[in-house]
Amino acid sequence: MADVKRTLCRVNPRKSAGPDNIPGRVLRECAEQLADVFTDIFNISLSRCSYVPQDNDYCPHFSSAFNTIIPQHLIKRLRLLDLNTSFCKWILDFLTGRPQSVRIGNSFSSTTTLSIGAPQGCVLSPLLFTLLIHDCAAMHSSNHIVKFADDTTVPGVDNTKEMVVDFRRAQSDHSPLFIDGSPVEIVKRTKFLGVHLAENLTWSLNTTSISKKAQQRLYFLWRLRKAHLPPPILTMFYRGTIESVLSSITAWFGNCTISDRKTLQRIVRTAEIIGVSLPSITDMYTTRCIRKANSIVDDPINTLIHTLQSPEERARALKMKRGWVFQHDNDPKHTARATKEWLRKKHFKVLEWPSQSPDLNPIENLWRELKIRVAQRQPQNITALEEICMEEWAKLPATKRYFASRRKCAAFLKPAHTWK
């Protein structure tokens, strides 16, 4: 029941209601009262290995990728993954014999029963599609497959571009990469997953593209306002068609120039013709960043959470006794005034560390050995680099000790006042 209640508390109240027409705000605010009921429904459904249908179960859209799911084939994949038999039967019942209809306002179309594909908008659909294609992998070491959600890309000469990022003053010509003996085209800009990237690593190109798309949709907002639609409807249209264009703002807005930020802010200011005060572009960025950070922190299986722990939390997790000393090197972020002040306020005892200490970490010596071996073979592309790294790593003798030299150890044992 605790898991169900926790899930209900995480429901986004701003998203539209599902097929049951229950607003997300109701599910979130009544999580404590609904947790018992939903827990019983879920347990009964799983025990009977059958999906509990709803009277008005409909799907307003279809997704071509999710429609390719054949339930019987999916169940075979799930069983190969050693998933529970009852769960597999439940998934099969969920995907087959689904009544679907189209609703426009208060009008419904005739009902059609579907036994193929998965409904769009369901949280299970992306997961089931991913499990269906999980074994879609390259059969040869020279081939690579790039998968992201329902997009699968096989890199080749036709769909591969090379972009050189070089900020050196004395720039030189770079040798092109080769795939199957054909050179890869070198470009100054490219687009990947909807984001425009430039060789100078600025976001002006991406900002221009986004602002152009948003301005095109502002025209429809103006037409709706001219038709005297109420402000709530206009606000919903703005958030669904214009603000949604800025969905990736957390990834690039922080490094935008002042000019780019003003360009995006003009879009928000123009959209205020609906008569409602809208969040500024900066407030939108801050809100989305905080929301994303909270989702990462609240996710117990996310490995990044361990890097966000304080030294005291890490010591407690390692069951260390009191009296421990915190150690880190003199990286600029470690010696920053804010870092030192935070450690002082937390009363952490920090081990003194020389400014240019010799590196005694065995793994660093191992990396150096690997880099030398790889450089001697001069890989010509990423594929060759990966293969050479794997081959040279396998050749490294397991019995060889990659510890620091005697000279470094002797230097490390010098008194503190002799460090240079």
PDB file of N, CA, C and O in Angstrom, residues 161-222:
ATOM      1  N   LYS A 161      27.499  11.917 -39.540  1.00  0.00           N
ATOM      2  CA  LYS A 161      28.189  13.161 -39.804  1.00  0.00           C
ATOM      3  C   LYS A 161      29.276  13.364 -38.751  1.00  0.00           C
ATOM      4  O   LYS A 161      29.154  12.910 -37.618  1.00  0.00           O
ATOM      5  N   GLU A 162      30.330  14.034 -39.146  1.00  0.00           N
ATOM      6  CA  GLU A 162      31.415  14.328 -38.223  1.00  0.00           C
ATOM      7  C   GLU A 162      31.476  15.837 -38.005  1.00  0.00           C
ATOM      8  O   GLU A 162      31.471  16.623 -38.951  1.00  0.00           O
ATOM      9  N   MET A 163      31.526  16.244 -36.738  1.00  0.00           N
ATOM     10  CA  MET A 163      31.646  17.651 -36.395  1.00  0.00           C
ATOM     11  C   MET A 163      32.887  17.831 -35.526  1.00  0.00           C
ATOM     12  O   MET A 163      33.012  17.202 -34.463  1.00  0.00           O
ATOM     13  N   VAL A 164      33.793  18.657 -35.959  1.00  0.00           N
ATOM     14  CA  VAL A 164      35.079  18.866 -35.282  1.00  0.00           C
ATOM     15  C   VAL A 164      34.956  20.075 -34.374  1.00  0.00           C
ATOM     16  O   VAL A 164      34.572  21.168 -34.816  1.00  0.00           O
ATOM     17  N   VAL A 165      35.257  19.888 -33.106  1.00  0.00           N
ATOM     18  CA  VAL A 165      35.250  20.977 -32.133  1.00  0.00           C
ATOM     19  C   VAL A 165      36.703  21.270 -31.760  1.00  0.00           C
ATOM     20  O   VAL A 165      37.359  20.471 -31.104  1.00  0.00           O
ATOM     21  N   ASP A 166      37.203  22.394 -32.224  1.00  0.00           N
ATOM     22  CA  ASP A 166      38.609  22.730 -32.035  1.00  0.00           C
ATOM     23  C   ASP A 166      38.725  24.222 -31.735  1.00  0.00           C
ATOM     24  O   ASP A 166      38.396  25.063 -32.572  1.00  0.00           O
ATOM     25  N   PHE A 167      39.168  24.550 -30.518  1.00  0.00           N
ATOM     26  CA  PHE A 167      39.297  25.948 -30.105  1.00  0.00           C
ATOM     27  C   PHE A 167      40.757  26.415 -30.076  1.00  0.00           C
ATOM     28  O   PHE A 167      41.055  27.468 -29.522  1.00  0.00           O
ATOM     29  N   ARG A 168      41.637  25.648 -30.633  1.00  0.00           N
ATOM     30  CA  ARG A 168      43.039  26.063 -30.658  1.00  0.00           C
ATOM     31  C   ARG A 168      43.236  27.231 -31.623  1.00  0.00           C
ATOM     32  O   ARG A 168      42.545  27.358 -32.627  1.00  0.00           O
ATOM     33  N   ARG A 169      44.193  28.079 -31.320  1.00  0.00           N
ATOM     34  CA  ARG A 169      44.463  29.220 -32.187  1.00  0.00           C
ATOM     35  C   ARG A 169      45.024  28.759 -33.532  1.00  0.00           C
ATOM     36  O   ARG A 169      44.621  29.222 -34.586  1.00  0.00           O
ATOM     37  N   ALA A 170      45.990  27.871 -33.476  1.00  0.00           N
ATOM     38  CA  ALA A 170      46.587  27.351 -34.711  1.00  0.00           C
ATOM     39  C   ALA A 170      45.867  26.055 -35.087  1.00  0.00           C
ATOM     40  O   ALA A 170      46.283  24.962 -34.698  1.00  0.00           O
ATOM     41  N   GLN A 171      44.782  26.189 -35.814  1.00  0.00           N
ATOM     42  CA  GLN A 171      44.006  25.021 -36.203  1.00  0.00           C
ATOM     43  C   GLN A 171      44.589  24.393 -37.468  1.00  0.00           C
ATOM     44  O   GLN A 171      45.135  25.074 -38.320  1.00  0.00           O
ATOM     45  N   SER A 172      44.450  23.103 -37.548  1.00  0.00           N
ATOM     46  CA  SER A 172      44.954  22.353 -38.697  1.00  0.00           C
ATOM     47  C   SER A 172      43.832  21.505 -39.272  1.00  0.00           C
ATOM     48  O   SER A 172      42.803  21.281 -38.626  1.00  0.00           O
ATOM     49  N   ASP A 173      44.048  21.039 -40.482  1.00  0.00           N
ATOM     50  CA  ASP A 173      43.054  20.191 -41.126  1.00  0.00           C
ATOM     51  C   ASP A 173      43.005  18.828 -40.445  1.00  0.00           C
ATOM     52  O   ASP A 173      44.044  18.251 -40.083  1.00  0.00           O
ATOM     53  N   HIS A 174      41.816  18.326 -40.273  1.00  0.00           N
ATOM     54  CA  HIS A 174      41.625  17.033 -39.615  1.00  0.00           C
ATOM     55  C   HIS A 174      41.318  15.967 -40.660  1.00  0.00           C
ATOM     56  O   HIS A 174      40.535  16.194 -41.587  1.00  0.00           O
ATOM     57  N   SER A 175      41.938  14.837 -40.492  1.00  0.00           N
ATOM     58  CA  SER A 175      41.685  13.720 -41.403  1.00  0.00           C
ATOM     59  C   SER A 175      40.281  13.186 -41.168  1.00  0.00           C
ATOM     60  O   SER A 175      39.862  12.995 -40.019  1.00  0.00           O
ATOM     61  N   PRO A 176      39.523  12.950 -42.210  1.00  0.00           N
ATOM     62  CA  PRO A 176      38.144  12.474 -42.027  1.00  0.00           C
ATOM     63  C   PRO A 176      38.094  11.038 -41.535  1.00  0.00           C
ATOM     64  O   PRO A 176      39.048  10.264 -41.707  1.00  0.00           O
ATOM     65  N   LEU A 177      36.984  10.691 -40.924  1.00  0.00           N
ATOM     66  CA  LEU A 177      36.744   9.312 -40.523  1.00  0.00           C
ATOM     67  C   LEU A 177      36.269   8.512 -41.739  1.00  0.00           C
ATOM     68  O   LEU A 177      35.707   9.064 -42.681  1.00  0.00           O
ATOM     69  N   PHE A 178      36.500   7.222 -41.699  1.00  0.00           N
ATOM     70  CA  PHE A 178      36.110   6.351 -42.805  1.00  0.00           C
ATOM     71  C   PHE A 178      35.216   5.233 -42.281  1.00  0.00           C
ATOM     72  O   PHE A 178      35.488   4.643 -41.236  1.00  0.00           O
ATOM     73  N   ILE A 179      34.145   4.963 -43.009  1.00  0.00           N
ATOM     74  CA  ILE A 179      33.252   3.837 -42.733  1.00  0.00           C
ATOM     75  C   ILE A 179      33.145   3.022 -44.005  1.00  0.00           C
ATOM     76  O   ILE A 179      32.672   3.524 -45.036  1.00  0.00           O
ATOM     77  N   ASP A 180      33.587   1.779 -43.934  1.00  0.00           N
ATOM     78  CA  ASP A 180      33.594   0.893 -45.111  1.00  0.00           C
ATOM     79  C   ASP A 180      34.343   1.515 -46.281  1.00  0.00           C
ATOM     80  O   ASP A 180      33.935   1.398 -47.453  1.00  0.00           O
ATOM     81  N   GLY A 181      35.425   2.218 -45.974  1.00  0.00           N
ATOM     82  CA  GLY A 181      36.260   2.809 -47.014  1.00  0.00           C
ATOM     83  C   GLY A 181      35.779   4.128 -47.556  1.00  0.00           C
ATOM     84  O   GLY A 181      36.453   4.751 -48.391  1.00  0.00           O
ATOM     85  N   SER A 182      34.629   4.632 -47.102  1.00  0.00           N
ATOM     86  CA  SER A 182      34.085   5.900 -47.573  1.00  0.00           C
ATOM     87  C   SER A 182      34.247   6.958 -46.490  1.00  0.00           C
ATOM     88  O   SER A 182      33.984   6.675 -45.303  1.00  0.00           O
ATOM     89  N   PRO A 183      34.646   8.190 -46.852  1.00  0.00           N
ATOM     90  CA  PRO A 183      34.835   9.239 -45.843  1.00  0.00           C
ATOM     91  C   PRO A 183      33.509   9.750 -45.306  1.00  0.00           C
ATOM     92  O   PRO A 183      32.508   9.817 -46.029  1.00  0.00           O
ATOM     93  N   VAL A 184      33.515  10.108 -44.034  1.00  0.00           N
ATOM     94  CA  VAL A 184      32.338  10.671 -43.389  1.00  0.00           C
ATOM     95  C   VAL A 184      32.331  12.181 -43.594  1.00  0.00           C
ATOM     96  O   VAL A 184      33.354  12.844 -43.445  1.00  0.00           O
ATOM     97  N   GLU A 185      31.187  12.721 -43.946  1.00  0.00           N
ATOM     98  CA  GLU A 185      31.071  14.153 -44.213  1.00  0.00           C
ATOM     99  C   GLU A 185      31.313  14.965 -42.945  1.00  0.00           C
ATOM    100  O   GLU A 185      30.758  14.677 -41.885  1.00  0.00           O
ATOM    101  N   ILE A 186      32.163  15.985 -43.056  1.00  0.00           N
ATOM    102  CA  ILE A 186      32.432  16.893 -41.940  1.00  0.00           C
ATOM    103  C   ILE A 186      31.484  18.086 -42.051  1.00  0.00           C
ATOM    104  O   ILE A 186      31.445  18.769 -43.071  1.00  0.00           O
ATOM    105  N   VAL A 187      30.712  18.332 -41.008  1.00  0.00           N
ATOM    106  CA  VAL A 187      29.729  19.417 -41.001  1.00  0.00           C
ATOM    107  C   VAL A 187      30.038  20.382 -39.865  1.00  0.00           C
ATOM    108  O   VAL A 187      30.720  20.042 -38.902  1.00  0.00           O
ATOM    109  N   LYS A 188      29.520  21.596 -39.980  1.00  0.00           N
ATOM    110  CA  LYS A 188      29.693  22.610 -38.949  1.00  0.00           C
ATOM    111  C   LYS A 188      28.505  22.650 -37.996  1.00  0.00           C
ATOM    112  O   LYS A 188      28.596  23.242 -36.925  1.00  0.00           O
ATOM    113  N   ARG A 189      27.403  22.048 -38.381  1.00  0.00           N
ATOM    114  CA  ARG A 189      26.215  21.996 -37.535  1.00  0.00           C
ATOM    115  C   ARG A 189      25.438  20.727 -37.848  1.00  0.00           C
ATOM    116  O   ARG A 189      25.509  20.199 -38.949  1.00  0.00           O
ATOM    117  N   THR A 190      24.712  20.254 -36.866  1.00  0.00           N
ATOM    118  CA  THR A 190      23.924  19.042 -37.063  1.00  0.00           C
ATOM    119  C   THR A 190      22.756  19.049 -36.095  1.00  0.00           C
ATOM    120  O   THR A 190      22.705  19.865 -35.152  1.00  0.00           O
ATOM    121  N   LYS A 191      21.825  18.148 -36.299  1.00  0.00           N
ATOM    122  CA  LYS A 191      20.651  18.031 -35.446  1.00  0.00           C
ATOM    123  C   LYS A 191      20.532  16.603 -34.968  1.00  0.00           C
ATOM    124  O   LYS A 191      20.579  15.664 -35.764  1.00  0.00           O
ATOM    125  N   PHE A 192      20.369  16.433 -33.648  1.00  0.00           N
ATOM    126  CA  PHE A 192      20.265  15.097 -33.075  1.00  0.00           C
ATOM    127  C   PHE A 192      19.213  15.125 -31.981  1.00  0.00           C
ATOM    128  O   PHE A 192      19.294  15.926 -31.043  1.00  0.00           O
ATOM    129  N   LEU A 193      18.214  14.249 -32.101  1.00  0.00           N
ATOM    130  CA  LEU A 193      17.112  14.150 -31.148  1.00  0.00           C
ATOM    131  C   LEU A 193      16.436  15.502 -30.931  1.00  0.00           C
ATOM    132  O   LEU A 193      16.073  15.879 -29.804  1.00  0.00           O
ATOM    133  N   GLY A 194      16.296  16.266 -32.030  1.00  0.00           N
ATOM    134  CA  GLY A 194      15.584  17.532 -31.961  1.00  0.00           C
ATOM    135  C   GLY A 194      16.398  18.707 -31.471  1.00  0.00           C
ATOM    136  O   GLY A 194      15.879  19.818 -31.372  1.00  0.00           O
ATOM    137  N   VAL A 195      17.669  18.500 -31.160  1.00  0.00           N
ATOM    138  CA  VAL A 195      18.529  19.572 -30.646  1.00  0.00           C
ATOM    139  C   VAL A 195      19.563  19.918 -31.705  1.00  0.00           C
ATOM    140  O   VAL A 195      20.222  19.029 -32.262  1.00  0.00           O
ATOM    141  N   HIS A 196      19.725  21.205 -31.991  1.00  0.00           N
ATOM    142  CA  HIS A 196      20.695  21.666 -32.975  1.00  0.00           C
ATOM    143  C   HIS A 196      22.041  21.910 -32.284  1.00  0.00           C
ATOM    144  O   HIS A 196      22.117  22.639 -31.292  1.00  0.00           O
ATOM    145  N   LEU A 197      23.079  21.293 -32.824  1.00  0.00           N
ATOM    146  CA  LEU A 197      24.429  21.417 -32.275  1.00  0.00           C
ATOM    147  C   LEU A 197      25.320  22.119 -33.282  1.00  0.00           C
ATOM    148  O   LEU A 197      25.237  21.870 -34.485  1.00  0.00           O
ATOM    149  N   ALA A 198      26.198  22.999 -32.787  1.00  0.00           N
ATOM    150  CA  ALA A 198      27.119  23.742 -33.641  1.00  0.00           C
ATOM    151  C   ALA A 198      28.547  23.483 -33.201  1.00  0.00           C
ATOM    152  O   ALA A 198      28.805  23.130 -32.046  1.00  0.00           O
ATOM    153  N   GLU A 199      29.493  23.655 -34.122  1.00  0.00           N
ATOM    154  CA  GLU A 199      30.888  23.354 -33.831  1.00  0.00           C
ATOM    155  C   GLU A 199      31.495  24.310 -32.799  1.00  0.00           C
ATOM    156  O   GLU A 199      32.492  23.983 -32.157  1.00  0.00           O
ATOM    157  N   ASN A 200      30.902  25.502 -32.631  1.00  0.00           N
ATOM    158  CA  ASN A 200      31.410  26.431 -31.625  1.00  0.00           C
ATOM    159  C   ASN A 200      30.761  26.224 -30.258  1.00  0.00           C
ATOM    160  O   ASN A 200      30.996  26.996 -29.319  1.00  0.00           O
ATOM    161  N   LEU A 201      29.926  25.180 -30.142  1.00  0.00           N
ATOM    162  CA  LEU A 201      29.286  24.776 -28.886  1.00  0.00           C
ATOM    163  C   LEU A 201      28.422  25.878 -28.282  1.00  0.00           C
ATOM    164  O   LEU A 201      28.260  25.958 -27.063  1.00  0.00           O
ATOM    165  N   THR A 202      27.854  26.754 -29.112  1.00  0.00           N
ATOM    166  CA  THR A 202      26.892  27.735 -28.640  1.00  0.00           C
ATOM    167  C   THR A 202      25.487  27.248 -28.967  1.00  0.00           C
ATOM    168  O   THR A 202      25.308  26.348 -29.787  1.00  0.00           O
ATOM    169  N   TRP A 203      24.503  27.874 -28.314  1.00  0.00           N
ATOM    170  CA  TRP A 203      23.125  27.435 -28.475  1.00  0.00           C
ATOM    171  C   TRP A 203      22.304  28.415 -29.304  1.00  0.00           C
ATOM    172  O   TRP A 203      21.070  28.346 -29.292  1.00  0.00           O
ATOM    173  N   SER A 204      22.967  29.307 -30.015  1.00  0.00           N
ATOM    174  CA  SER A 204      22.235  30.290 -30.822  1.00  0.00           C
ATOM    175  C   SER A 204      21.436  29.617 -31.937  1.00  0.00           C
ATOM    176  O   SER A 204      20.284  29.988 -32.210  1.00  0.00           O
ATOM    177  N   LEU A 205      22.028  28.637 -32.600  1.00  0.00           N
ATOM    178  CA  LEU A 205      21.331  27.926 -33.666  1.00  0.00           C
ATOM    179  C   LEU A 205      20.104  27.205 -33.128  1.00  0.00           C
ATOM    180  O   LEU A 205      19.024  27.238 -33.731  1.00  0.00           O
ATOM    181  N   ASN A 206      20.245  26.560 -31.987  1.00  0.00           N
ATOM    182  CA  ASN A 206      19.124  25.843 -31.382  1.00  0.00           C
ATOM    183  C   ASN A 206      18.039  26.814 -30.928  1.00  0.00           C
ATOM    184  O   ASN A 206      16.844  26.553 -31.105  1.00  0.00           O
ATOM    185  N   THR A 207      18.451  27.943 -30.361  1.00  0.00           N
ATOM    186  CA  THR A 207      17.488  28.948 -29.915  1.00  0.00           C
ATOM    187  C   THR A 207      16.712  29.520 -31.087  1.00  0.00           C
ATOM    188  O   THR A 207      15.490  29.720 -31.016  1.00  0.00           O
ATOM    189  N   THR A 208      17.405  29.795 -32.191  1.00  0.00           N
ATOM    190  CA  THR A 208      16.741  30.324 -33.382  1.00  0.00           C
ATOM    191  C   THR A 208      15.695  29.358 -33.914  1.00  0.00           C
ATOM    192  O   THR A 208      14.585  29.750 -34.287  1.00  0.00           O
ATOM    193  N   SER A 209      16.034  28.081 -33.966  1.00  0.00           N
ATOM    194  CA  SER A 209      15.094  27.077 -34.455  1.00  0.00           C
ATOM    195  C   SER A 209      13.869  26.974 -33.554  1.00  0.00           C
ATOM    196  O   SER A 209      12.733  26.885 -34.037  1.00  0.00           O
ATOM    197  N   ILE A 210      14.079  26.990 -32.230  1.00  0.00           N
ATOM    198  CA  ILE A 210      12.966  26.866 -31.292  1.00  0.00           C
ATOM    199  C   ILE A 210      12.074  28.103 -31.349  1.00  0.00           C
ATOM    200  O   ILE A 210      10.836  27.993 -31.345  1.00  0.00           O
ATOM    201  N   SER A 211      12.682  29.286 -31.386  1.00  0.00           N
ATOM    202  CA  SER A 211      11.886  30.508 -31.432  1.00  0.00           C
ATOM    203  C   SER A 211      11.070  30.586 -32.725  1.00  0.00           C
ATOM    204  O   SER A 211       9.920  31.048 -32.716  1.00  0.00           O
ATOM    205  N   LYS A 212      11.619  30.122 -33.833  1.00  0.00           N
ATOM    206  CA  LYS A 212      10.878  30.123 -35.092  1.00  0.00           C
ATOM    207  C   LYS A 212       9.663  29.199 -35.014  1.00  0.00           C
ATOM    208  O   LYS A 212       8.560  29.549 -35.464  1.00  0.00           O
ATOM    209  N   LYS A 213       9.855  28.028 -34.431  1.00  0.00           N
ATOM    210  CA  LYS A 213       8.732  27.093 -34.300  1.00  0.00           C
ATOM    211  C   LYS A 213       7.662  27.646 -33.373  1.00  0.00           C
ATOM    212  O   LYS A 213       6.454  27.516 -33.628  1.00  0.00           O
ATOM    213  N   ALA A 214       8.097  28.301 -32.278  1.00  0.00           N
ATOM    214  CA  ALA A 214       7.131  28.862 -31.331  1.00  0.00           C
ATOM    215  C   ALA A 214       6.373  30.030 -31.936  1.00  0.00           C
ATOM    216  O   ALA A 214       5.164  30.186 -31.710  1.00  0.00           O
ATOM    217  N   GLN A 215       7.058  30.860 -32.716  1.00  0.00           N
ATOM    218  CA  GLN A 215       6.391  32.004 -33.341  1.00  0.00           C
ATOM    219  C   GLN A 215       5.335  31.563 -34.344  1.00  0.00           C
ATOM    220  O   GLN A 215       4.292  32.217 -34.493  1.00  0.00           O
ATOM    221  N   GLN A 216       5.576  30.456 -35.034  1.00  0.00           N
ATOM    222  CA  GLN A 216       4.574  29.936 -35.959  1.00  0.00           C
ATOM    223  C   GLN A 216       3.302  29.524 -35.221  1.00  0.00           C
ATOM    224  O   GLN A 216       2.187  29.699 -35.732  1.00  0.00           O
ATOM    225  N   ARG A 217       3.465  29.011 -34.007  1.00  0.00           N
ATOM    226  CA  ARG A 217       2.297  28.579 -33.238  1.00  0.00           C
ATOM    227  C   ARG A 217       1.622  29.747 -32.535  1.00  0.00           C
ATOM    228  O   ARG A 217       0.457  29.616 -32.124  1.00  0.00           O
ATOM    229  N   LEU A 218       2.325  30.863 -32.373  1.00  0.00           N
ATOM    230  CA  LEU A 218       1.698  32.041 -31.785  1.00  0.00           C
ATOM    231  C   LEU A 218       0.560  32.563 -32.659  1.00  0.00           C
ATOM    232  O   LEU A 218      -0.389  33.177 -32.166  1.00  0.00           O
ATOM    233  N   TYR A 219       0.655  32.318 -33.949  1.00  0.00           N
ATOM    234  CA  TYR A 219      -0.397  32.760 -34.867  1.00  0.00           C
ATOM    235  C   TYR A 219      -1.734  32.100 -34.522  1.00  0.00           C
ATOM    236  O   TYR A 219      -2.785  32.755 -34.495  1.00  0.00           O
ATOM    237  N   PHE A 220      -1.687  30.802 -34.226  1.00  0.00           N
ATOM    238  CA  PHE A 220      -2.917  30.087 -33.880  1.00  0.00           C
ATOM    239  C   PHE A 220      -3.454  30.564 -32.537  1.00  0.00           C
ATOM    240  O   PHE A 220      -4.674  30.606 -32.331  1.00  0.00           O
ATOM    241  N   LEU A 221      -2.562  30.928 -31.625  1.00  0.00           N
ATOM    242  CA  LEU A 221      -3.006  31.482 -30.347  1.00  0.00           C
ATOM    243  C   LEU A 221      -3.730  32.809 -30.569  1.00  0.00           C
ATOM    244  O   LEU A 221      -4.754  33.091 -29.927  1.00  0.00           O
ATOM    245  N   TRP A 222      -3.209  33.602 -31.484  1.00  0.00           N
ATOM    246  CA  TRP A 222      -3.839  34.884 -31.811  1.00  0.00           C
ATOM    247  C   TRP A 222      -5.222  34.667 -32.422  1.00  0.00           C
ATOM    248  O   TRP A 222      -6.181  35.381 -32.106  1.00  0.00           O
TER     249      TRP A 222
END
